[in-house]
Short mmCIF file of C-alpha atoms and ligand atoms in Angstrom, two decimals:
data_model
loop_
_atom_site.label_atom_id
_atom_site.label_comp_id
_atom_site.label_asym_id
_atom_site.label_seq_id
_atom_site.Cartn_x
_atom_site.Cartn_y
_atom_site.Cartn_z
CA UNK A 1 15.61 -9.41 2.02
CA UNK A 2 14.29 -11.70 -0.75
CA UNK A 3 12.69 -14.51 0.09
CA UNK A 4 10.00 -16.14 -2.15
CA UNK A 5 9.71 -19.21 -0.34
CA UNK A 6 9.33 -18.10 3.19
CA UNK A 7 6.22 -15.93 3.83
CA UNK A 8 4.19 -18.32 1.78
CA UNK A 9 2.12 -18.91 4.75
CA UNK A 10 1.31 -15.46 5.68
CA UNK A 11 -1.04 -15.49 3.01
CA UNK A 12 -4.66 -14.96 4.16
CA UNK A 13 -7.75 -17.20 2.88
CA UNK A 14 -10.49 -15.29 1.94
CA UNK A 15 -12.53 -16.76 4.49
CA UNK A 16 -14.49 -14.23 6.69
CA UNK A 17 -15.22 -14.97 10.28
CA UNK A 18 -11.70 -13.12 11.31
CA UNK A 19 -13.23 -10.49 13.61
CA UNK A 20 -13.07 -11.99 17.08
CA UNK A 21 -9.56 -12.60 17.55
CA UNK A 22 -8.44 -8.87 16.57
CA UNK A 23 -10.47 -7.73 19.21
CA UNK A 24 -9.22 -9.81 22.07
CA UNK A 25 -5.36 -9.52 20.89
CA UNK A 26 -5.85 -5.41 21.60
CA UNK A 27 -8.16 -5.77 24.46
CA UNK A 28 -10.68 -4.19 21.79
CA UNK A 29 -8.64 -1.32 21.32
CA UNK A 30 -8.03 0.25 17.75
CA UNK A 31 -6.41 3.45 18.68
CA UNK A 32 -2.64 2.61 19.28
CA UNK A 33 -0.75 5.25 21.63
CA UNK A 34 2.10 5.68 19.02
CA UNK A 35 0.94 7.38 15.61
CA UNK A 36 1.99 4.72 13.55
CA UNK A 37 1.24 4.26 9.87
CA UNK A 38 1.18 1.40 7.92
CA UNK A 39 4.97 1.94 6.74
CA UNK A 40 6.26 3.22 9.66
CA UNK A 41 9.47 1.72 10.36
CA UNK A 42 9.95 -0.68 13.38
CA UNK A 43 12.41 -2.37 14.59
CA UNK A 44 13.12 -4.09 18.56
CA UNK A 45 15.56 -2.03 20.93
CA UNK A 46 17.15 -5.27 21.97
CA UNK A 47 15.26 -3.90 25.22
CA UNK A 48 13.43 -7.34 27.13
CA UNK A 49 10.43 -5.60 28.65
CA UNK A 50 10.11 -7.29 32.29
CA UNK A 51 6.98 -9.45 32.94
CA UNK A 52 5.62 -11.69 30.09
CA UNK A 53 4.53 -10.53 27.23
CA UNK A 54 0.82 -11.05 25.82
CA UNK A 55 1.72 -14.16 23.26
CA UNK A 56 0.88 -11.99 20.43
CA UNK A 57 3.22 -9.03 21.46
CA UNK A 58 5.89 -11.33 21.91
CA UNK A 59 5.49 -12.63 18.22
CA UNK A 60 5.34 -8.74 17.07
CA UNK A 61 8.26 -8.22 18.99
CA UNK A 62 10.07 -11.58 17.35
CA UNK A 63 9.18 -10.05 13.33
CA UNK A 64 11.26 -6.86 14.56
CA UNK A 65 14.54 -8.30 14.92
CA UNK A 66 15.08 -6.77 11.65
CA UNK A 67 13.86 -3.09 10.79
CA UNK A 68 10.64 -3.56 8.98
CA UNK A 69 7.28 -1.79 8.27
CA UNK A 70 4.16 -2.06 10.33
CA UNK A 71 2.39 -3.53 7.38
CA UNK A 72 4.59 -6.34 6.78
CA UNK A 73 4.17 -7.34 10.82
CA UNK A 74 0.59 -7.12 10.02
CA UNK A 75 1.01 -9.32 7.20
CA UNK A 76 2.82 -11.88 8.74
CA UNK A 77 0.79 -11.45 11.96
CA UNK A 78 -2.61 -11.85 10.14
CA UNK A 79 -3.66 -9.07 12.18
CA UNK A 80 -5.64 -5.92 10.89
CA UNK A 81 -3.17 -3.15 10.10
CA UNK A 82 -5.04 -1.20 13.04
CA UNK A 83 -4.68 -3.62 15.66
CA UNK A 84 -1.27 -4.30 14.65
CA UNK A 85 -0.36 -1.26 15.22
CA UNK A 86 -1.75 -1.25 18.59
CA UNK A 87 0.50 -4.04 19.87
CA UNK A 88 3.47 -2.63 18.07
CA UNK A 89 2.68 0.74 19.80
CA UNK A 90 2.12 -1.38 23.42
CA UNK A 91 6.05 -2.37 22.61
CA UNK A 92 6.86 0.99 22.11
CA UNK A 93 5.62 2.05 25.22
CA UNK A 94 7.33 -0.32 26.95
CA UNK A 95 10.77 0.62 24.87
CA UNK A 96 10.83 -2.78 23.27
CA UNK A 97 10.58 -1.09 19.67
CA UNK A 98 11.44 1.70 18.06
CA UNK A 99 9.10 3.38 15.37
CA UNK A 100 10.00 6.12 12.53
CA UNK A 101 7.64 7.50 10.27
CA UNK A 102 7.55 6.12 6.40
CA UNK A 103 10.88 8.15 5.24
CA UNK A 104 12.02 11.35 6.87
CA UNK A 105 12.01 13.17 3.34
CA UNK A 106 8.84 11.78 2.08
CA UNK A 107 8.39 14.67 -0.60
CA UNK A 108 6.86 12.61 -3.76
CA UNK A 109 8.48 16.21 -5.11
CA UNK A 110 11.74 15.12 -4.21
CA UNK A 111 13.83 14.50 -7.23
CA UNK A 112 16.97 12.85 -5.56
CA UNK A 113 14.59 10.17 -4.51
CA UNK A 114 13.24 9.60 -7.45
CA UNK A 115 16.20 9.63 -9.80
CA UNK A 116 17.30 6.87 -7.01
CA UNK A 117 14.35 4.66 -7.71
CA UNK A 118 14.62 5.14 -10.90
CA UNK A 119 17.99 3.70 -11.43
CA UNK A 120 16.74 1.04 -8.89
CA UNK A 121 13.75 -0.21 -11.28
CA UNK A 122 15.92 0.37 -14.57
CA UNK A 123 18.49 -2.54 -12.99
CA UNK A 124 15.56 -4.87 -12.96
CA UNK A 125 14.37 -4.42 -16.08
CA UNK B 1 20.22 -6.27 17.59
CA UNK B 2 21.42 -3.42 19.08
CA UNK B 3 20.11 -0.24 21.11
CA UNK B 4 19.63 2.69 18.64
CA UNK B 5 19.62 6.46 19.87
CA UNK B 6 19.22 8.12 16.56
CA UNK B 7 15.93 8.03 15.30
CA UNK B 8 16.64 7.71 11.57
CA UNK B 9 19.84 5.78 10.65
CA UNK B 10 18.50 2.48 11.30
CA UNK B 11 15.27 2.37 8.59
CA UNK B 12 15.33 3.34 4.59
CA UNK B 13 12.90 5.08 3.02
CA UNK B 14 10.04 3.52 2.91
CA UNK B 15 8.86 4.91 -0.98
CA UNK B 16 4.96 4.19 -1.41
CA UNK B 17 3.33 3.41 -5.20
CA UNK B 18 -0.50 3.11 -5.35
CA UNK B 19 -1.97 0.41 -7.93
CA UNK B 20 -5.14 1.06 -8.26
CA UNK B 21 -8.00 0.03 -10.24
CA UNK B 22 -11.37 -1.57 -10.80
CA UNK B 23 -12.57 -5.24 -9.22
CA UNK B 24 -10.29 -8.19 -11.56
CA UNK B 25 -8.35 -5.70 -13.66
CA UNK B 26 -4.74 -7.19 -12.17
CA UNK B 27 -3.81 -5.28 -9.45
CA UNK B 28 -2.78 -8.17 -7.67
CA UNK B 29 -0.87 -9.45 -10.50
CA UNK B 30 0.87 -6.37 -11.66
CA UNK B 31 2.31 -6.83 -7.59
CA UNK B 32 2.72 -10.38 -7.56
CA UNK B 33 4.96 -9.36 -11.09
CA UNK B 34 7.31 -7.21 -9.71
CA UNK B 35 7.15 -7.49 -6.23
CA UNK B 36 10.62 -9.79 -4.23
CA UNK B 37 8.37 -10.70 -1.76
CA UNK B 38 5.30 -13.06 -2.72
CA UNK B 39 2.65 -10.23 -1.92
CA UNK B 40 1.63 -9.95 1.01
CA UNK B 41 -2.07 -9.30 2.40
CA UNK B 42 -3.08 -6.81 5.14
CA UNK B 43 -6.16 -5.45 6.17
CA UNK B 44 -7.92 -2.38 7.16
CA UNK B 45 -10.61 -2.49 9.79
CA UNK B 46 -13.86 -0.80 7.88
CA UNK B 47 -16.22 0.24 11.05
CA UNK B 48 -19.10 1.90 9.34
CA UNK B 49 -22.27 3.54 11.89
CA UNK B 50 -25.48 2.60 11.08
CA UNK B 51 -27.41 4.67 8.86
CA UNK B 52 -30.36 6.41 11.15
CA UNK B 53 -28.39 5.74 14.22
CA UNK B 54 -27.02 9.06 14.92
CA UNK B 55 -29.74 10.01 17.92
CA UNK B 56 -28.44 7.06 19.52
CA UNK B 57 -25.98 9.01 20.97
CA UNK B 58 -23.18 6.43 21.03
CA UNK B 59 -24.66 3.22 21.06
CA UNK B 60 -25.06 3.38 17.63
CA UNK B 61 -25.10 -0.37 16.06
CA UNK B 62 -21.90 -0.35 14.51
CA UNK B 63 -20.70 -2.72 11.43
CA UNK B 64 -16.90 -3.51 11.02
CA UNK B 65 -15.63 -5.21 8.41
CA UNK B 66 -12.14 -5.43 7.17
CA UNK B 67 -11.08 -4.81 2.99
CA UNK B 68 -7.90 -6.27 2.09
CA UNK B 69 -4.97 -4.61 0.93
CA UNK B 70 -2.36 -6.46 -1.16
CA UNK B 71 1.61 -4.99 -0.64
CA UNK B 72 4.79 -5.90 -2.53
CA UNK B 73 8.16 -4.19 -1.89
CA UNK B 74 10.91 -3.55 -3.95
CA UNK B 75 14.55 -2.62 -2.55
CA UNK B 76 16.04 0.00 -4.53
CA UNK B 77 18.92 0.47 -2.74
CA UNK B 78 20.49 0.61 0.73
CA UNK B 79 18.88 3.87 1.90
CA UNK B 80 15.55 2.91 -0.11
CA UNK B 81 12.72 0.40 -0.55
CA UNK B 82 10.11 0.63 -2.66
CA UNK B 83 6.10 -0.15 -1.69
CA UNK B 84 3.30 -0.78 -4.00
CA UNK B 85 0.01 -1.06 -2.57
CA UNK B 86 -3.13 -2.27 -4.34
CA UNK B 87 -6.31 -1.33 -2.89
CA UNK B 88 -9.87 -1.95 -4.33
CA UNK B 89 -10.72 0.87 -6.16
CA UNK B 90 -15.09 1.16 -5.28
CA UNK B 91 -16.40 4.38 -3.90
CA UNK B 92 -16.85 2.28 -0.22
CA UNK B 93 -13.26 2.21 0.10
CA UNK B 94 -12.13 5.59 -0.25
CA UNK B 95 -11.06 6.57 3.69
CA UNK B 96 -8.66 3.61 2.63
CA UNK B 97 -7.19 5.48 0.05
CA UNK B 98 -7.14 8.76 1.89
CA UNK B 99 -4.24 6.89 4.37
CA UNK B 100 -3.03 4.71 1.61
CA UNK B 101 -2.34 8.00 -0.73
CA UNK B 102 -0.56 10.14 1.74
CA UNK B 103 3.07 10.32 1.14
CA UNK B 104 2.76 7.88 -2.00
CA UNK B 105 4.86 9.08 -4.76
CA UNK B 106 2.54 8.53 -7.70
CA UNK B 107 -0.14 5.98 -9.07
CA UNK B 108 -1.03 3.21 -11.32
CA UNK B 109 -4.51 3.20 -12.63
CA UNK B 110 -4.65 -0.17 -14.36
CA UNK B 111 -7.10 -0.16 -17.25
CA UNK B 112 -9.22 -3.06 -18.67
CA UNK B 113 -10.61 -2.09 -21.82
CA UNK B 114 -13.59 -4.26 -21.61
CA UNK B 115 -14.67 -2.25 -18.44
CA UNK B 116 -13.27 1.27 -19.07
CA UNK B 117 -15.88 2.69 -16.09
CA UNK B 118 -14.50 0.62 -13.83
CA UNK B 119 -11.24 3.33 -13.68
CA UNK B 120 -12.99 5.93 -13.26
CA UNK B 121 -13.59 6.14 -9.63
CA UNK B 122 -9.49 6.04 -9.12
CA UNK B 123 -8.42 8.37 -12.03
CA UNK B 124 -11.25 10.91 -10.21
CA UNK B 125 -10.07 9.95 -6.95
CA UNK B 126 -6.39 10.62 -7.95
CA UNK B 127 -6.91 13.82 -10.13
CA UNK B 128 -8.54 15.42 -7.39
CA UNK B 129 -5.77 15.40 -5.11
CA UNK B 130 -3.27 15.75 -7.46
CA UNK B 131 -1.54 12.86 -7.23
CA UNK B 132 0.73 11.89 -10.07
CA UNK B 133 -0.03 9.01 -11.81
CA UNK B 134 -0.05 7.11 -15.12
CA UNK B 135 -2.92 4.66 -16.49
CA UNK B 136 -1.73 0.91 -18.09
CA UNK B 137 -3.62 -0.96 -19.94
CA UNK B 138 -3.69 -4.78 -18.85
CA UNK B 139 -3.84 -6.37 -22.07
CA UNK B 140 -6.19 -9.32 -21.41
CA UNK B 141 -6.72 -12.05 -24.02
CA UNK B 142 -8.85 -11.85 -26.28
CA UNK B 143 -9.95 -7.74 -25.32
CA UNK B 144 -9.97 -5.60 -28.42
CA UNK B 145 -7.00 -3.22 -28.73
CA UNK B 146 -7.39 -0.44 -28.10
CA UNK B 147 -5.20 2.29 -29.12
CA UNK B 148 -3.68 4.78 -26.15
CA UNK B 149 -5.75 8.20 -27.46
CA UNK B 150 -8.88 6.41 -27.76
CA UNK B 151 -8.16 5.40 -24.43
CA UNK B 152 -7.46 9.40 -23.49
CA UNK B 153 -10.46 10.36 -24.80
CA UNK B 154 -13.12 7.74 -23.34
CA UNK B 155 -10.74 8.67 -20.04
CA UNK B 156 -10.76 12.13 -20.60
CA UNK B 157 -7.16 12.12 -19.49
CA UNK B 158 -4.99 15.53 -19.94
CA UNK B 159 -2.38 14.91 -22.27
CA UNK B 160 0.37 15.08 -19.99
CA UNK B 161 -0.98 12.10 -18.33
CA UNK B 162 1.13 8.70 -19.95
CA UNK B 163 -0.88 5.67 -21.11
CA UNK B 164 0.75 2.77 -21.30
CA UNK B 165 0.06 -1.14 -22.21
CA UNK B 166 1.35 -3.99 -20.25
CA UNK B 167 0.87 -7.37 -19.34
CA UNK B 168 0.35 -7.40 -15.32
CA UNK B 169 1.84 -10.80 -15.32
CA UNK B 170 5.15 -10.18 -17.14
CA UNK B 171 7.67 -8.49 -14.74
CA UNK B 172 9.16 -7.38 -17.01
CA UNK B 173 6.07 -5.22 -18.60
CA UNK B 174 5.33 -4.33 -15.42
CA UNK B 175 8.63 -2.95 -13.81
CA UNK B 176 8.81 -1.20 -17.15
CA UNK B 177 4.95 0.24 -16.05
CA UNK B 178 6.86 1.46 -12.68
CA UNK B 179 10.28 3.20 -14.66
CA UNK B 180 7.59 4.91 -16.69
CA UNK B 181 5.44 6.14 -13.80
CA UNK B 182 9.03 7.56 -12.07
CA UNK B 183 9.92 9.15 -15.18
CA UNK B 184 6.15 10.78 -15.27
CA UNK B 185 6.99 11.97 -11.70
CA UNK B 186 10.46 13.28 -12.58
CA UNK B 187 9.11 15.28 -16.02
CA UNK B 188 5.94 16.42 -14.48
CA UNK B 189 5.55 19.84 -12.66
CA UNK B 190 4.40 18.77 -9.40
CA UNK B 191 0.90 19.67 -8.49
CA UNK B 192 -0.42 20.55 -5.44
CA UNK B 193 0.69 18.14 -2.69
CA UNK B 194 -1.02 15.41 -3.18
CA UNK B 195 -0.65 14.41 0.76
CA UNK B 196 -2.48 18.28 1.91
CA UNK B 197 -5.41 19.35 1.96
CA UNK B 198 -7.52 16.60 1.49
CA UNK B 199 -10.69 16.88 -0.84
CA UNK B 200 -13.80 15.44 -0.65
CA UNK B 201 -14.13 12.43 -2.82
CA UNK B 202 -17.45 10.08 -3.63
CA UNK B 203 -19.63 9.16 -0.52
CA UNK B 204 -16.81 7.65 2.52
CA UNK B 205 -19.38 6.42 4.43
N1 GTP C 1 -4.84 -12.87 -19.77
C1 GTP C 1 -4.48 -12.07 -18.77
N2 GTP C 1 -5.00 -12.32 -17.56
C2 GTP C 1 -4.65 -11.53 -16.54
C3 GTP C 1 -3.78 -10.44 -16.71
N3 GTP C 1 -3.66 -9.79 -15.52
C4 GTP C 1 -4.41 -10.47 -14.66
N4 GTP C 1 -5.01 -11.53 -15.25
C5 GTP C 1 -5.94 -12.46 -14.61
O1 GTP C 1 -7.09 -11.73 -14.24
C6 GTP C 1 -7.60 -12.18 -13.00
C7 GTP C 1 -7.74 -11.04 -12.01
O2 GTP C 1 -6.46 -10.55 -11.70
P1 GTP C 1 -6.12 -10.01 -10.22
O3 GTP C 1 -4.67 -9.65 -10.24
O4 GTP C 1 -6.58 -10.92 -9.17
O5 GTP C 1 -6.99 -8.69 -10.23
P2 GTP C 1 -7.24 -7.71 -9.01
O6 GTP C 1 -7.31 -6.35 -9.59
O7 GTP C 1 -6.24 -7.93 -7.94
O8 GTP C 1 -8.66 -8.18 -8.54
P3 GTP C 1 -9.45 -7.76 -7.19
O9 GTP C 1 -8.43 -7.70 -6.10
O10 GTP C 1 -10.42 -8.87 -7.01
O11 GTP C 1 -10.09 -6.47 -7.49
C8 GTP C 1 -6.67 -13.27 -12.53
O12 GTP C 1 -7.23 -14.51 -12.86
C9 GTP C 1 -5.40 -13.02 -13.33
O13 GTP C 1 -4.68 -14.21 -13.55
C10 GTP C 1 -3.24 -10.20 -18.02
O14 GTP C 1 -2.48 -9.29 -18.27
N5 GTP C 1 -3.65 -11.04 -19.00
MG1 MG C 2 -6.56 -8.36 -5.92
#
């Protein structure tokens, strides 16, 4: 999972003038059909949806070989979070991806989880 | 790849940490710092209606913009990874936060000393939905040191709230930012969920 040469390029300039191509990538859409947030878990069904697939849905579908989170396809998409999620939800639709919310126990309460990360951060101090 | 039919075995946790903060004070850093990933950089889509538009019934001249988000992940173990999320920390932003702050463990206020107001939109922000979190002092060059109760008190931070100093660009100062933060979590009492019932916050827009 660690890579600190790889996603180099998924950095974004600061540029502005990025608003154009969200739009036509989601038809204009922003409201995907899946709830999906931004770590939602994703991850490709090994399912090949028939017809072609819009060239950006096919790249979404390539960064979910792997499970990963909806932000990091956004990332590496360029993409707004919201539109990403749109296309990721498209794939779901289709039953090209699977989706899970952010962690079935998300309780910030819950202390199991938190000893865990705690032990996890202590190893790289 | 294979066809999954359960719906959870095949993700972790996904474990969210908020950095927060005013405009320059490191947030980016203190990610860049611990994150294994170089950050990475999404964005939000900020549609905003016109002010006066509201008779217009719908056609209302809209403005969207996007605000950057900065993400760096941590694995903690097989069944968990670790998130931190820096957001910008002005009053505009807040319906950012709203998403960004449910089901996030706890925050990091980070603290420049020069520009102590600058913090106070998050620590607000946070203390009103009571959502854990800590405050760390970046320790810039050259800023005067301050000590952690005269921090407190210019804060007005309860005391069970932990200050702590760090350099945003050391990982290990930072990671050791995070491992205080959990602890914070662990020895607190938890307060009211900090993902329910939202509160009103600053002007969203
Ligand atoms: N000397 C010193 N400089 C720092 C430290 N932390 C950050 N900086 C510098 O301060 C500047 C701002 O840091 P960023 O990490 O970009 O701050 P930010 O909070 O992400 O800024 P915005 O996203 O613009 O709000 C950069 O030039 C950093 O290199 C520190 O601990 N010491
Ligand atoms: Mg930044």
């Amino acid at each position: 999972m660690t890579s600190h040469s790889m996603h180099r390029e998924t950095w974004l300039d600061e540029a502005a003038g990025r608003l154009v191509r969200p739009y036509t990538v989601s038809a204009g859409r922003t409201r995907p059909t899946t709830a999906m947030e931004l770590l939602s878990w994703v991850v490709a069904t090994g399912v090949r949806p028939r017809g072609r697939l819009e060239p950006d849905h096919d790249v979404a579908l390539g960064l979910c070989g792997a499970a990963t989170t909806v932000a990091e396809v956004a990332a590496r998409m360029r993409l707004p979070a919201a539109v990403t999620k749109v296309v990721l939800s498209d794939l779901v639709a289709v039953g090209a991806v699977l989706t899970r919310p952010p962690s079935p126990a998300a309780d910030p309460t819950d202390r199991s989880i938190l000893e865990r990360l705690l032990v996890g951060l202590q190893q790289r101090l | 790849m294979s066809a999954f039919n359960s719906d959870s075995d095949w993700a972790p946790n996904a474990l969210k940490v908020l950095i927060a903060g005013g405009f320059g004070v490191g947030k980016t850093t203190f990610i860049t710092a611990t994150s294994e990933i170089p950050p990475l950089r999404t964005e939000e889509l900020l549609t905003t209606a016109s002010v006066g538009t509201d008779d217009l019934a719908g056609i209302a001249a809209k403005t969207t913009t996007t605000v950057a988000l900065d993400f760096g992940r941590i694995t903690i173990d097989r069944d968990s990874v670790l998130y931190l999320f820096g957001a910008p920390g002005q009053d505009r932003f807040w319906f950012l936060w709203d998403e960004l702050s449910h089901g996030a463990l706890g925050a990091v206020v980070l603290v420049d000393t020069r520009r102590l107001p600058d913090c106070f939109a998050a620590v607000d922000f946070f203390e009103s939905r009571g959502m854990r979190f800590l405050v760390a002092v970046n320790e810039f060059d050259g800023a005067y040191r301050h000590n952690p109760e005269e921090v407190r008190e210019a804060l007005g931070l309860l005391p069970a709230v932990p200050i702590v100093m760090c350099d945003a660009r050391d990982r290990r100062s930072a990671t050791t930012v995070l491992v205080t933060l959990v602890r914070h979590l662990l020895a607190a009492p938890s307060p009211a969920h900090a993902s329910s019932a939202p509160t009103e916050v600053g002007d969203r827009a």
